[in-house]
mmCIF file of C-alpha atoms in Angstrom:
data_model
loop_
_atom_site.group_PDB
_atom_site.id
_atom_site.type_symbol
_atom_site.label_atom_id
_atom_site.label_comp_id
_atom_site.label_asym_id
_atom_site.label_seq_id
_atom_site.Cartn_x
_atom_site.Cartn_y
_atom_site.Cartn_z
ATOM 1 C CA GLY A 1405 83.150 80.804 116.890
ATOM 2 C CA ASN A 1406 86.501 81.873 118.143
ATOM 3 C CA SER A 1407 87.305 82.307 121.861
ATOM 4 C CA VAL A 1408 90.240 82.841 124.107
ATOM 5 C CA THR A 1409 90.404 81.888 127.754
ATOM 6 C CA GLN A 1410 92.958 83.286 130.117
ATOM 7 C CA MET A 1411 93.665 82.631 133.777
ATOM 8 C CA GLU A 1412 92.022 84.873 136.262
ATOM 9 C CA GLY A 1413 94.091 87.576 137.835
ATOM 10 C CA PRO A 1414 95.576 89.361 139.523
ATOM 11 C CA VAL A 1415 98.854 87.481 139.585
ATOM 12 C CA THR A 1416 101.180 88.795 142.207
ATOM 13 C CA LEU A 1417 104.868 87.855 142.120
ATOM 14 C CA SER A 1418 108.063 89.042 143.773
ATOM 15 C CA GLU A 1419 110.751 90.483 141.535
ATOM 16 C CA GLU A 1420 112.871 87.825 139.811
ATOM 17 C CA ALA A 1421 110.195 85.169 140.124
ATOM 18 C CA PHE A 1422 109.148 82.943 137.221
ATOM 19 C CA LEU A 1423 105.928 83.909 135.460
ATOM 20 C CA THR A 1424 103.390 81.816 133.583
ATOM 21 C CA ILE A 1425 100.014 83.152 132.398
ATOM 22 C CA ASN A 1426 97.885 80.465 130.819
ATOM 23 C CA CYS A 1427 95.965 80.959 127.634
ATOM 24 C CA THR A 1428 93.887 78.468 125.682
ATOM 25 C CA TYR A 1429 91.883 79.041 122.537
ATOM 26 C CA THR A 1430 89.054 77.722 120.448
ATOM 27 C CA ALA A 1431 89.168 78.437 116.726
ATOM 28 C CA THR A 1432 87.528 77.051 113.629
ATOM 29 C CA GLY A 1433 90.553 77.425 111.406
ATOM 30 C CA TYR A 1434 94.297 77.828 111.918
ATOM 31 C CA PRO A 1435 94.673 81.081 113.864
ATOM 32 C CA SER A 1436 97.602 83.273 114.567
ATOM 33 C CA LEU A 1437 98.160 83.990 118.204
ATOM 34 C CA PHE A 1438 99.237 87.090 120.057
ATOM 35 C CA TRP A 1439 100.103 88.465 123.478
ATOM 36 C CA TYR A 1440 99.448 92.117 124.004
ATOM 37 C CA VAL A 1441 100.444 94.146 127.079
ATOM 38 C CA GLN A 1442 98.633 97.183 128.495
ATOM 39 C CA TYR A 1443 100.514 99.402 130.923
ATOM 40 C CA PRO A 1444 98.537 101.787 133.121
ATOM 41 C CA GLY A 1445 96.915 104.630 131.232
ATOM 42 C CA GLU A 1446 98.015 103.316 127.830
ATOM 43 C CA GLY A 1447 96.664 101.341 124.970
ATOM 44 C CA LEU A 1448 97.537 97.806 124.133
ATOM 45 C CA GLN A 1449 100.997 97.081 122.647
ATOM 46 C CA LEU A 1450 101.968 93.895 120.841
ATOM 47 C CA LEU A 1451 104.289 91.866 122.956
ATOM 48 C CA LEU A 1452 104.855 88.798 120.767
ATOM 49 C CA LYS A 1453 103.119 86.629 118.223
ATOM 50 C CA ALA A 1454 103.178 83.248 116.574
ATOM 51 C CA THR A 1455 101.576 82.374 113.275
ATOM 52 C CA LYS A 1456 101.761 78.606 113.079
ATOM 53 C CA ALA A 1457 102.000 75.501 115.225
ATOM 54 C CA ASP A 1458 105.224 75.050 117.199
ATOM 55 C CA ASP A 1459 106.326 78.634 116.506
ATOM 56 C CA LYS A 1460 107.742 80.392 119.517
ATOM 57 C CA GLY A 1461 107.243 84.122 119.865
ATOM 58 C CA SER A 1462 109.661 86.073 122.064
ATOM 59 C CA ASN A 1463 110.254 89.592 123.134
ATOM 60 C CA LYS A 1464 111.778 91.453 126.142
ATOM 61 C CA GLY A 1465 112.436 88.099 127.900
ATOM 62 C CA PHE A 1466 108.843 86.884 127.425
ATOM 63 C CA GLU A 1467 108.159 83.730 125.423
ATOM 64 C CA ALA A 1468 105.097 81.811 124.265
ATOM 65 C CA THR A 1469 104.895 78.659 122.157
ATOM 66 C CA TYR A 1470 102.023 77.867 119.859
ATOM 67 C CA ARG A 1471 100.768 74.401 120.874
ATOM 68 C CA LYS A 1472 98.170 73.132 118.518
ATOM 69 C CA GLU A 1473 97.705 69.807 120.301
ATOM 70 C CA THR A 1474 96.752 71.478 123.535
ATOM 71 C CA THR A 1475 95.282 74.700 121.828
ATOM 72 C CA SER A 1476 97.438 76.768 124.115
ATOM 73 C CA PHE A 1477 99.726 79.763 124.020
ATOM 74 C CA HIS A 1478 101.029 80.224 127.561
ATOM 75 C CA LEU A 1479 103.155 83.298 128.318
ATOM 76 C CA GLU A 1480 106.320 82.832 130.303
ATOM 77 C CA LYS A 1481 109.170 84.866 131.671
ATOM 78 C CA GLY A 1482 112.072 83.586 133.663
ATOM 79 C CA SER A 1483 112.580 86.588 135.955
ATOM 80 C CA VAL A 1484 109.998 89.338 136.206
ATOM 81 C CA GLN A 1485 110.760 92.949 137.103
ATOM 82 C CA VAL A 1486 108.535 95.569 138.734
ATOM 83 C CA SER A 1487 108.276 97.289 135.336
ATOM 84 C CA ASP A 1488 106.447 94.209 133.965
ATOM 85 C CA SER A 1489 103.445 95.086 136.078
ATOM 86 C CA ALA A 1490 100.613 95.468 133.522
ATOM 87 C CA VAL A 1491 97.621 93.720 132.110
ATOM 88 C CA TYR A 1492 98.400 90.910 129.560
ATOM 89 C CA PHE A 1493 95.939 89.934 126.893
ATOM 90 C CA CYS A 1494 96.025 86.775 124.843
ATOM 91 C CA ALA A 1495 94.425 87.117 121.417
ATOM 92 C CA LEU A 1496 93.884 85.270 118.083
ATOM 93 C CA THR A 1497 93.028 86.069 114.525
ATOM 94 C CA GLU A 1498 92.148 83.826 111.679
ATOM 95 C CA ASN A 1499 94.713 83.456 108.877
ATOM 96 C CA THR A 1500 92.490 84.668 106.097
ATOM 97 C CA GLY A 1501 95.197 86.519 104.173
ATOM 98 C CA THR A 1502 93.881 89.899 105.145
ATOM 99 C CA ALA A 1503 93.723 91.728 108.406
ATOM 100 C CA SER A 1504 90.776 90.488 110.415
ATOM 101 C CA LYS A 1505 89.301 90.838 113.757
ATOM 102 C CA LEU A 1506 91.232 90.000 116.894
ATOM 103 C CA THR A 1507 89.477 87.888 119.523
ATOM 104 C CA PHE A 1508 90.820 88.907 122.953
ATOM 105 C CA GLY A 1509 90.844 87.109 126.256
ATOM 106 C CA THR A 1510 89.720 88.981 129.301
ATOM 107 C CA GLY A 1511 93.187 89.969 130.340
ATOM 108 C CA THR A 1512 95.356 89.030 133.290
ATOM 109 C CA ARG A 1513 96.732 91.628 135.645
ATOM 110 C CA LEU A 1514 100.267 91.070 136.794
ATOM 111 C CA GLN A 1515 101.638 92.801 139.863
ATOM 112 C CA VAL A 1516 105.329 92.511 140.618
ATOM 113 C CA THR A 1517 106.592 93.635 144.008
ATOM 114 C CA LEU A 1518 110.059 94.258 145.352
ATOM 115 C CA ASP B 1024 107.146 107.498 113.942
ATOM 116 C CA ALA B 1025 103.776 108.854 115.063
ATOM 117 C CA GLY B 1026 101.465 106.227 116.501
ATOM 118 C CA VAL B 1027 97.680 106.210 116.531
ATOM 119 C CA ILE B 1028 96.490 109.506 117.950
ATOM 120 C CA GLN B 1029 93.267 109.794 119.843
ATOM 121 C CA SER B 1030 91.513 112.854 121.219
ATOM 122 C CA PRO B 1031 90.440 113.899 123.693
ATOM 123 C CA ARG B 1032 92.271 111.788 126.245
ATOM 124 C CA HIS B 1033 89.563 112.481 128.841
ATOM 125 C CA GLU B 1034 85.977 113.520 128.430
ATOM 126 C CA VAL B 1035 83.470 114.212 131.210
ATOM 127 C CA THR B 1036 79.990 115.240 130.218
ATOM 128 C CA GLU B 1037 76.411 115.051 131.341
ATOM 129 C CA MET B 1038 73.898 112.437 130.311
ATOM 130 C CA GLY B 1039 72.070 113.323 127.083
ATOM 131 C CA GLN B 1040 74.926 115.281 125.583
ATOM 132 C CA GLU B 1041 76.555 114.394 122.291
ATOM 133 C CA VAL B 1042 80.086 112.982 122.544
ATOM 134 C CA THR B 1043 82.583 112.804 119.630
ATOM 135 C CA LEU B 1044 85.789 110.806 119.907
ATOM 136 C CA ARG B 1045 88.467 111.247 117.343
ATOM 137 C CA CYS B 1046 91.169 109.037 115.900
ATOM 138 C CA LYS B 1047 94.081 109.558 113.520
ATOM 139 C CA PRO B 1048 95.531 106.163 112.364
ATOM 140 C CA ILE B 1049 99.073 105.502 111.433
ATOM 141 C CA SER B 1050 99.808 106.733 107.948
ATOM 142 C CA GLY B 1051 99.552 103.930 105.406
ATOM 143 C CA HIS B 1052 97.405 101.646 107.486
ATOM 144 C CA ASP B 1053 94.229 100.678 105.757
ATOM 145 C CA TYR B 1054 92.377 99.065 108.637
ATOM 146 C CA LEU B 1055 90.935 101.058 111.556
ATOM 147 C CA PHE B 1056 89.230 99.484 114.613
ATOM 148 C CA TRP B 1057 87.219 101.032 117.451
ATOM 149 C CA TYR B 1058 87.143 99.254 120.811
ATOM 150 C CA ARG B 1059 85.481 99.833 124.181
ATOM 151 C CA GLN B 1060 87.030 98.630 127.437
ATOM 152 C CA THR B 1061 85.189 98.336 130.766
ATOM 153 C CA MET B 1062 85.872 96.337 133.893
ATOM 154 C CA MET B 1063 82.636 94.378 133.462
ATOM 155 C CA ARG B 1064 82.880 93.458 129.780
ATOM 156 C CA GLY B 1065 86.584 93.730 129.073
ATOM 157 C CA LEU B 1066 87.652 94.736 125.540
ATOM 158 C CA GLU B 1067 84.898 94.822 122.939
ATOM 159 C CA LEU B 1068 85.310 95.518 119.231
ATOM 160 C CA LEU B 1069 82.672 98.031 118.232
ATOM 161 C CA ILE B 1070 83.379 98.463 114.475
ATOM 162 C CA TYR B 1071 86.145 98.318 111.975
ATOM 163 C CA PHE B 1072 86.810 99.904 108.621
ATOM 164 C CA ASN B 1073 88.870 98.893 105.605
ATOM 165 C CA ASN B 1074 89.929 101.630 103.179
ATOM 166 C CA ASN B 1075 87.480 103.943 104.920
ATOM 167 C CA VAL B 1076 84.544 101.638 104.411
ATOM 168 C CA PRO B 1077 82.795 100.090 107.460
ATOM 169 C CA ILE B 1078 83.181 96.259 107.308
ATOM 170 C CA ASP B 1079 81.651 95.015 110.513
ATOM 171 C CA ASP B 1080 79.586 97.104 112.857
ATOM 172 C CA SER B 1081 78.034 94.199 114.736
ATOM 173 C CA GLY B 1082 79.630 95.275 117.976
ATOM 174 C CA MET B 1083 78.035 98.694 117.993
ATOM 175 C CA PRO B 1084 75.748 98.554 121.027
ATOM 176 C CA GLU B 1085 72.886 100.707 119.944
ATOM 177 C CA ASP B 1086 71.728 103.226 117.373
ATOM 178 C CA ARG B 1087 73.005 105.939 119.691
ATOM 179 C CA PHE B 1088 76.490 104.965 118.495
ATOM 180 C CA SER B 1089 77.754 105.879 114.993
ATOM 181 C CA ALA B 1090 81.198 105.868 113.450
ATOM 182 C CA LYS B 1091 82.566 107.496 110.373
ATOM 183 C CA MET B 1092 85.818 107.506 108.416
ATOM 184 C CA PRO B 1093 85.678 110.309 105.888
ATOM 185 C CA ASN B 1094 89.242 109.834 104.750
ATOM 186 C CA ALA B 1095 92.287 107.628 105.417
ATOM 187 C CA SER B 1096 93.642 109.787 108.146
ATOM 188 C CA PHE B 1097 90.605 110.475 110.355
ATOM 189 C CA SER B 1098 87.773 108.654 112.039
ATOM 190 C CA THR B 1099 85.134 109.606 114.567
ATOM 191 C CA LEU B 1100 82.933 107.656 117.030
ATOM 192 C CA LYS B 1101 79.897 109.558 118.105
ATOM 193 C CA ILE B 1102 77.448 108.828 120.897
ATOM 194 C CA GLN B 1103 74.165 110.733 120.839
ATOM 195 C CA PRO B 1104 72.531 110.913 123.295
ATOM 196 C CA SER B 1105 75.091 109.708 125.869
ATOM 197 C CA GLU B 1106 74.145 107.696 128.875
ATOM 198 C CA PRO B 1107 76.050 106.798 132.103
ATOM 199 C CA ARG B 1108 76.452 103.191 130.979
ATOM 200 C CA ASP B 1109 78.553 104.428 128.097
ATOM 201 C CA SER B 1110 81.251 105.371 130.495
ATOM 202 C CA ALA B 1111 84.412 103.440 129.438
ATOM 203 C CA VAL B 1112 87.791 103.748 127.819
ATOM 204 C CA TYR B 1113 87.459 103.894 124.042
ATOM 205 C CA PHE B 1114 90.460 102.723 121.987
ATOM 206 C CA CYS B 1115 91.176 103.183 118.339
ATOM 207 C CA ALA B 1116 93.638 100.911 116.539
ATOM 208 C CA SER B 1117 95.014 100.587 113.055
ATOM 209 C CA SER B 1118 96.841 98.002 111.046
ATOM 210 C CA SER B 1119 98.083 97.392 107.557
ATOM 211 C CA GLY B 1120 96.127 95.032 105.401
ATOM 212 C CA MET B 1121 97.771 92.000 104.126
ATOM 213 C CA GLY B 1122 98.893 88.994 106.183
ATOM 214 C CA VAL B 1123 98.813 88.757 109.926
ATOM 215 C CA GLN B 1124 99.771 92.318 110.926
ATOM 216 C CA PRO B 1125 99.505 93.549 114.457
ATOM 217 C CA GLN B 1126 97.084 96.230 115.470
ATOM 218 C CA HIS B 1127 98.569 99.431 116.869
ATOM 219 C CA PHE B 1128 96.567 101.055 119.535
ATOM 220 C CA GLY B 1129 96.135 104.615 120.644
ATOM 221 C CA ASP B 1130 96.266 105.569 124.285
ATOM 222 C CA GLY B 1131 92.472 105.745 124.515
ATOM 223 C CA THR B 1132 89.804 108.237 125.490
ATOM 224 C CA ARG B 1133 88.489 107.870 129.015
ATOM 225 C CA LEU B 1134 84.821 108.837 128.812
ATOM 226 C CA SER B 1135 82.745 109.590 131.892
ATOM 227 C CA ILE B 1136 78.997 110.275 131.514
ATOM 228 C CA LEU B 1137 77.455 111.804 134.615
#
């Protein structure tokens, strides 16, 4: 079956620090990969996605590259802000041609301080 | 554009009572998902619908849980009778069908069973 493994949190960084949140996956086929972000009191929002190997997803200064050889999709940002404090979820879905279930990681809480 | 709308935002009730959570998906989306989020178990998919038809309810924890989608613009998740261990945040999400489309989440219903 499919699974997603994320690094344990919380991750605590000072503002302007470099961020990496690790994500690795196990899938039977060729999945699409996603990062979702959840701000306090809100639902999850799509942050970025990549649908095939070597694709790079990017949004709001965040980036992640689909690495098939290492089955990874690590999230990075060069300079975090206090407003980036949230929980980040890595997820995958099989490319079956129709919408299908997302498999989520457990989430990684990021805390950014001044 | 209106997003996924859930109601109520908060619900506090006593054990044994019936609880009904409501969701209005984004217009035009033909997939609807119900999730439960707890600290212990993370984000769990309970059930999802395609064109108002339940496709996979394998995540529904017990017979006490039921979900319906009478039309394309409305779905309910019902718990009867409720128990304290059902306390969680329940999210509804919707997506359009074809290809790898992101799921759009509502802000959730925070349910507390006393």
